[in-house]
CSV table of C-alpha atoms in Angstrom, one decimal:
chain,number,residue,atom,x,y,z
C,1,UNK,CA,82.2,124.9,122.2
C,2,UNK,CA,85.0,126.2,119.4
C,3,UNK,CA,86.1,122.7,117.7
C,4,UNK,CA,89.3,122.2,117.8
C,5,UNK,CA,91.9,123.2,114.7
C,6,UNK,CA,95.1,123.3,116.4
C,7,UNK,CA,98.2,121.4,114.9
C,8,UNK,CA,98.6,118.1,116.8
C,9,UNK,CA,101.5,118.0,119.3
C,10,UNK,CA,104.5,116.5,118.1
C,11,UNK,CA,104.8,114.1,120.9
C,12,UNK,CA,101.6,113.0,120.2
C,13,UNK,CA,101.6,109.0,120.2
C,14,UNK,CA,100.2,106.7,117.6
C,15,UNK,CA,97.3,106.2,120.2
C,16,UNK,CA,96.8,109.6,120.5
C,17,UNK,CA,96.3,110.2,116.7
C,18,UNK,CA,94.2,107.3,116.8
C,19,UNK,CA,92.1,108.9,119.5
C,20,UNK,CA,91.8,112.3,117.8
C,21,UNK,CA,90.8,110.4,114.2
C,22,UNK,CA,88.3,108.9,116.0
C,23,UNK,CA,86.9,111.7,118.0
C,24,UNK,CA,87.0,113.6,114.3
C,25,UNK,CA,84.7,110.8,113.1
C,26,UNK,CA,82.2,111.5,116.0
C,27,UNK,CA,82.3,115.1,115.3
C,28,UNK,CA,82.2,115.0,112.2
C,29,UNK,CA,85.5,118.0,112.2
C,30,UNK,CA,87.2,117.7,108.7
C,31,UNK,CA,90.2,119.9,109.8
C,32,UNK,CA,90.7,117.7,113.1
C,33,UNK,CA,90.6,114.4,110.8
C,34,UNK,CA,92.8,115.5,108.6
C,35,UNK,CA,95.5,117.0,111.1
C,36,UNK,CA,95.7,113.7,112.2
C,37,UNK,CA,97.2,112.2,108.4
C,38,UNK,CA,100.8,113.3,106.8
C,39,UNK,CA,100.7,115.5,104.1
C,40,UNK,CA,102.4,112.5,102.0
C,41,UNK,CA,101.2,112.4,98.4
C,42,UNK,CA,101.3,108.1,99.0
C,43,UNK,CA,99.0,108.0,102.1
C,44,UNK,CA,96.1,105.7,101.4
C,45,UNK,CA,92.8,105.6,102.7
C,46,UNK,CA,90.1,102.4,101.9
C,47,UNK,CA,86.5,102.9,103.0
C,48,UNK,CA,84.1,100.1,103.7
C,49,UNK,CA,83.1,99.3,100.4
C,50,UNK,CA,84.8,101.8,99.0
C,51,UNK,CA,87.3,102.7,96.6
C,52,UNK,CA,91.5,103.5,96.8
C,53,UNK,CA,91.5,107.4,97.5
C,54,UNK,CA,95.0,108.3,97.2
C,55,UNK,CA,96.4,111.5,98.7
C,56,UNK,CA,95.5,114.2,100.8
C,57,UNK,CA,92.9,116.0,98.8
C,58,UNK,CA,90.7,112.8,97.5
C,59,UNK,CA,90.5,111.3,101.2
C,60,UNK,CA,89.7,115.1,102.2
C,61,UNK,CA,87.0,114.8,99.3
C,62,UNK,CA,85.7,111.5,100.7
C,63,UNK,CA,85.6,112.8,104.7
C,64,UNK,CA,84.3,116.0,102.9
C,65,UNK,CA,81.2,114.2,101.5
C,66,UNK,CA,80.9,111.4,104.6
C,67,UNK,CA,80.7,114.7,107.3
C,68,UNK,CA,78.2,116.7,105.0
C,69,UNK,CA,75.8,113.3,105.5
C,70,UNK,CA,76.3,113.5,109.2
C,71,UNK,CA,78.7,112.2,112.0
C,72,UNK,CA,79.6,108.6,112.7
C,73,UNK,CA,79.2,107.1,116.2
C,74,UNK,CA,81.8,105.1,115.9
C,75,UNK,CA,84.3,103.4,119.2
C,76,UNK,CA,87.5,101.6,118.2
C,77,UNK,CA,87.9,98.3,119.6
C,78,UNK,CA,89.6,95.1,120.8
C,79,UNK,CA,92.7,96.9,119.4
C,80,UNK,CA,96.1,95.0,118.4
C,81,UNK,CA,99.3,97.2,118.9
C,82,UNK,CA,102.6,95.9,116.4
C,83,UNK,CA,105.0,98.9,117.2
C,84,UNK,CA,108.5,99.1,116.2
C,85,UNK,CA,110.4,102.2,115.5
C,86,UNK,CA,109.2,104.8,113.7
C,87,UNK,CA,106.3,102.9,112.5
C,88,UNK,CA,102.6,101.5,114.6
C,89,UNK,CA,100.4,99.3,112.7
C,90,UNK,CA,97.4,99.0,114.7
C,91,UNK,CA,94.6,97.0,113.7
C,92,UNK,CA,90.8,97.6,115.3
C,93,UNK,CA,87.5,96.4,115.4
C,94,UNK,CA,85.0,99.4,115.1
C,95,UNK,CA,82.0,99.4,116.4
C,96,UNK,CA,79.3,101.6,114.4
C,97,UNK,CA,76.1,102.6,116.0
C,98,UNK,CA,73.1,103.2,113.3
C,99,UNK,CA,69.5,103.8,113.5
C,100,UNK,CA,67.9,101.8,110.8
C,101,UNK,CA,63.7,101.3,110.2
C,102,UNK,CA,64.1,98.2,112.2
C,103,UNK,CA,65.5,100.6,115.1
C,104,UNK,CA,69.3,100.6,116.5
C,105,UNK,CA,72.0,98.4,115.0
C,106,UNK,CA,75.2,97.6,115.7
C,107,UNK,CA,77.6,97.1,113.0
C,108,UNK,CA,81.5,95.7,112.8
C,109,UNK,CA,84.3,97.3,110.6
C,110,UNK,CA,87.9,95.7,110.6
C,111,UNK,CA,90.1,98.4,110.4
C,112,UNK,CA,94.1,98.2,109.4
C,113,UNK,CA,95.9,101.9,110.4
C,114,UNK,CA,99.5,102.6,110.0
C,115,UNK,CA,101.3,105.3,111.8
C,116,UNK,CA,104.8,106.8,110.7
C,117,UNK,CA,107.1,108.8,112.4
C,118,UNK,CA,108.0,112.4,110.6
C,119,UNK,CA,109.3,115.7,111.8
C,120,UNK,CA,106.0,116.8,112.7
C,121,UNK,CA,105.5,114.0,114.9
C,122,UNK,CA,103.0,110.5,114.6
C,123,UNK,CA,100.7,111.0,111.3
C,124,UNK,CA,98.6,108.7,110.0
C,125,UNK,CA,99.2,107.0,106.4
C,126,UNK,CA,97.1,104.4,105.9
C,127,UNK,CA,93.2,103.5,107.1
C,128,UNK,CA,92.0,100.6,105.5
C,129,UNK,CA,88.7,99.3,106.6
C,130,UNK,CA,86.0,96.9,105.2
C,131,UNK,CA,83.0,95.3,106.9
C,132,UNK,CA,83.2,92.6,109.3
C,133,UNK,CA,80.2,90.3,110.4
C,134,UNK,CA,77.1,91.9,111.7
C,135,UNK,CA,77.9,90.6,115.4
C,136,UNK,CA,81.0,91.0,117.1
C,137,UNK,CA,84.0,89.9,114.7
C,138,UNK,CA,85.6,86.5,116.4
C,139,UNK,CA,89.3,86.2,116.1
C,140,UNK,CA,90.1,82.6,114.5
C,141,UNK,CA,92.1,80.2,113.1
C,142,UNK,CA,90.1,79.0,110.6
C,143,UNK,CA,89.4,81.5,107.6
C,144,UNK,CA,86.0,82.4,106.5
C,145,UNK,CA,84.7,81.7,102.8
C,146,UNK,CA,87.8,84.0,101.1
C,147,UNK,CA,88.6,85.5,97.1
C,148,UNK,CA,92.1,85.0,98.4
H,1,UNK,CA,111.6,72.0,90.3
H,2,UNK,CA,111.9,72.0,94.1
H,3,UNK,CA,110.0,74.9,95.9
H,4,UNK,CA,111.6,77.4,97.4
H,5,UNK,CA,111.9,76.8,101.5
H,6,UNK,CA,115.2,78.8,101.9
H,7,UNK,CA,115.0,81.7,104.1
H,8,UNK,CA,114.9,84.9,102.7
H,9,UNK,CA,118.2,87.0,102.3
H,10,UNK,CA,118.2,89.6,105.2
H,11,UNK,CA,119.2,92.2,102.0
H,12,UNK,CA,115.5,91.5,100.4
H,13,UNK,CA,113.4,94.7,100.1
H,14,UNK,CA,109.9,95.4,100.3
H,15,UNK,CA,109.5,94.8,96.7
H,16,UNK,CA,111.2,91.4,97.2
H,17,UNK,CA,108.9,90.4,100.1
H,18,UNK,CA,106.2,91.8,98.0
H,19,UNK,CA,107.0,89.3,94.9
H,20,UNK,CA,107.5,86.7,97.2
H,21,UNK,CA,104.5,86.8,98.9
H,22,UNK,CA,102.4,87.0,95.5
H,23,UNK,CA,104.5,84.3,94.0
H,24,UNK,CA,103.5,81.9,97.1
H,25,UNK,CA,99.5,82.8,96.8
H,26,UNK,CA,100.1,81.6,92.9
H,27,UNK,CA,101.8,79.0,93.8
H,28,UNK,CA,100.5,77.7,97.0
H,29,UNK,CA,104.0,77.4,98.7
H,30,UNK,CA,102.5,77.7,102.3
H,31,UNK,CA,106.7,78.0,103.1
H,32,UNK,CA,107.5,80.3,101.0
H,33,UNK,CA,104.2,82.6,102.4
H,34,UNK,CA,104.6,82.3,105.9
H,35,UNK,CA,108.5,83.2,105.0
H,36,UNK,CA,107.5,86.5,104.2
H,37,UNK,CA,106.2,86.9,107.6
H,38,UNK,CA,107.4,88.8,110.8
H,39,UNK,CA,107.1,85.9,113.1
H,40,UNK,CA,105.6,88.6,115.9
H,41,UNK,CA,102.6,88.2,117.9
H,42,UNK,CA,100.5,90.9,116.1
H,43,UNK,CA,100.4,90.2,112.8
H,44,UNK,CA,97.7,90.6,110.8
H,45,UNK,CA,95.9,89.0,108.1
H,46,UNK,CA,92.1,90.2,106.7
H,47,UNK,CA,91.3,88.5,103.1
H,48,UNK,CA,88.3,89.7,101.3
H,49,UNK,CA,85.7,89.0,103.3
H,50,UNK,CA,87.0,87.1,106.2
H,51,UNK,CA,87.7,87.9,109.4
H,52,UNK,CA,90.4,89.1,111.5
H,53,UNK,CA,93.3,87.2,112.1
H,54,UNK,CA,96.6,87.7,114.3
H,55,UNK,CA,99.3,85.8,114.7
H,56,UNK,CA,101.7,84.1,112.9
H,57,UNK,CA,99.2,80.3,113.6
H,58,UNK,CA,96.0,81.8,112.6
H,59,UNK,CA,97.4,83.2,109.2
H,60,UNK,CA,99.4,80.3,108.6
H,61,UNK,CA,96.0,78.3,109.6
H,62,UNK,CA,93.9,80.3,106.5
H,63,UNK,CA,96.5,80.1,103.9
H,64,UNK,CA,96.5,76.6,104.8
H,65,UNK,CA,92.7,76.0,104.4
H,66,UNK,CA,93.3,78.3,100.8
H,67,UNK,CA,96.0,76.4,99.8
H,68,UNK,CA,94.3,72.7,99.7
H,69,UNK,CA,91.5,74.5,97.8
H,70,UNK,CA,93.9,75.5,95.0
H,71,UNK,CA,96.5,78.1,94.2
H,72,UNK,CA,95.3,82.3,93.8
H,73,UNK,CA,95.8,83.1,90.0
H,74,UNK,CA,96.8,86.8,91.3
H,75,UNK,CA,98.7,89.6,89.8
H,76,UNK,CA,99.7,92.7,92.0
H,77,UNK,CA,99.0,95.8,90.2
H,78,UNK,CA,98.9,99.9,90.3
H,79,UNK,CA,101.3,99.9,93.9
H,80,UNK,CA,101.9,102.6,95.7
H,81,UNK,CA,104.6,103.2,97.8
H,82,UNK,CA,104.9,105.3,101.0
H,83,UNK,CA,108.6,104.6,102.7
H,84,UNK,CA,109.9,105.9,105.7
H,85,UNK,CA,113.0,104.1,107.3
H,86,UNK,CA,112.2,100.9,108.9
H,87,UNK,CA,108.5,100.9,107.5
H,88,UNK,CA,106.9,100.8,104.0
H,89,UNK,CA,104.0,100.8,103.1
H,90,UNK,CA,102.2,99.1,100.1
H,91,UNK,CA,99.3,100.1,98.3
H,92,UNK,CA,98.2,97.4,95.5
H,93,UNK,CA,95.3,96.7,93.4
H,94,UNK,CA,95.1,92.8,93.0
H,95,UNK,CA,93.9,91.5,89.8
H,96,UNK,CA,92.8,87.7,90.0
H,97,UNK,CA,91.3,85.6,87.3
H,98,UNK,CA,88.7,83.0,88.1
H,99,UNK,CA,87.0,80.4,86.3
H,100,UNK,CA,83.3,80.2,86.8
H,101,UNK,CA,80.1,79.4,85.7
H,102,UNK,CA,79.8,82.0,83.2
H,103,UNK,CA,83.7,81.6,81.8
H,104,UNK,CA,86.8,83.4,83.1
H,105,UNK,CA,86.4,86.3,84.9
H,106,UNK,CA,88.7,89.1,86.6
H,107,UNK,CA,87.9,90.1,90.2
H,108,UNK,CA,90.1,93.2,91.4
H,109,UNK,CA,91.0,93.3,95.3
H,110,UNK,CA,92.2,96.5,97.5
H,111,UNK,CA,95.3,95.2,99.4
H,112,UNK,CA,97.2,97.4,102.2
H,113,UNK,CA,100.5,95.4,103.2
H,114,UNK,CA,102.6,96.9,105.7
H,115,UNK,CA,106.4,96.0,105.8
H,116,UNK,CA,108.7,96.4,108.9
H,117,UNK,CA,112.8,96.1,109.0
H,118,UNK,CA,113.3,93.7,112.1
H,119,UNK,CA,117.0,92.0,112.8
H,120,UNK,CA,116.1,89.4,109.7
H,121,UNK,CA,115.4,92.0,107.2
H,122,UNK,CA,112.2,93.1,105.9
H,123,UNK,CA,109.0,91.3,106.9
H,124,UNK,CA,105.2,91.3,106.4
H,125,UNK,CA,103.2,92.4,109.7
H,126,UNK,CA,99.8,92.8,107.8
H,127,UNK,CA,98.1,92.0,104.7
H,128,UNK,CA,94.5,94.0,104.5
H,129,UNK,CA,92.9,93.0,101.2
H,130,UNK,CA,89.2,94.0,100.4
H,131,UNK,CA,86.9,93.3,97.3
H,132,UNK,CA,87.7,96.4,94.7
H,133,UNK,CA,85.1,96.8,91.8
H,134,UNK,CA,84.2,94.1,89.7
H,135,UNK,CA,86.3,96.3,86.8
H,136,UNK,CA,89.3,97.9,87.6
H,137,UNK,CA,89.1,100.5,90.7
H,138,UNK,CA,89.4,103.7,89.8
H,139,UNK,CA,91.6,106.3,91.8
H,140,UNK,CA,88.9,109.3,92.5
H,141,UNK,CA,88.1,112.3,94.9
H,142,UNK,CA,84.2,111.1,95.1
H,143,UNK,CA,83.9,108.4,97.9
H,144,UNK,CA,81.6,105.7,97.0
H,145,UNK,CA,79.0,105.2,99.4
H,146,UNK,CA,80.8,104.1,102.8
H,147,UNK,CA,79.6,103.3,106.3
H,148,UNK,CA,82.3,105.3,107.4
């Protein structure tokens, strides 16, 4: 089946574009991941781990070099909507699927992304994600062992 | 000098917000922090580390607990802006200096805060911060390696 390369539709939703930036994980489709960011110069993307890539063309470079490894089987959720206009900041729980040489594990990434309405519709602007706890992350009051 | 408990001035920008918000994680001023807030539902707060957190009582719960265990020697460096009306969106490299075993040391973190225009001006509605490399985090095309 033809992967999909057509321009997202401009009444896409934030949910949508989340949908389709997941789904471009999965597949591992570089053009589909990236239809779903603006072409902003500013737009931000923070792997697990990882560094600040800044701009279209380093967090292409990054999905670039994270596809050529493989796919991710990855499934948003527990997801928390803050919507106002022109701007969605939805923060999700990702769950990650890996085969390690003690067999199949589940991992946890917190994930922050932002949304901003543009002519071309809903793009994404910012993904920041970082690990979360090796079972399912707990939502609490009281903080864990924090830098800050 | 008294601390600051006054509300802030609905003309404040992001950058205001932004200088407040590091000024009360210097100073401790729970007030102050929780007066850079967006008193919705879905805010969100991840510190390096730590879990997920939403809502206005859970973050003001962690800052709290951070608070009685001493104030965030923190300087906000390298931002990058993305602004689209009624959103912005902050990129910042955090630079803290702590005291330990070994002498002073500098710890950099990744912070994504996301500001929305509401009827009282410009609030926080989240605050994504990750550890960043012991040295100062490059910008670069070449992802580190990432789960995702």
């Amino acid at each position: 089946m033809p992967r999909s390369k057509i321009p997202l539709a401009a009444q896409a939703s934030p949910d949508d574009i989340e949908q389709q930036f997941y789904e471009a994980l999965q597949r591992g489709d570089i053009e589909q991941m990236m239809a779903t960011w603006s072409d902003d110069d500013d737009i931000v993307c923070v792997h697990p781990g990882g560094q600040r890539l800044v701009g279209p063309g380093a967090i292409r470079g990054a999905f670039d070099a994270m596809f050529a490894a493989g796919t991710v089987d990855v499934q948003p959720d527990k997801v928390r909507r803050l919507q106002s206009p022109g701007c969605a900041v939805h923060s999700v729980l990702e769950r990650i699927r890996m085969l390690t040489d003690e067999g199949p594990q589940t991992a946890w990434v917190i994930a922050t992304n932002v949304y901003v309405q543009a002519a071309q519709g809903w793009r994404l602007v910012a993904h920041h994600a970082s690990p979360g706890s090796p079972r399912e992350v707990p939502e609490v009051a009281e903080p864990a062992s924090t830098l800050h």
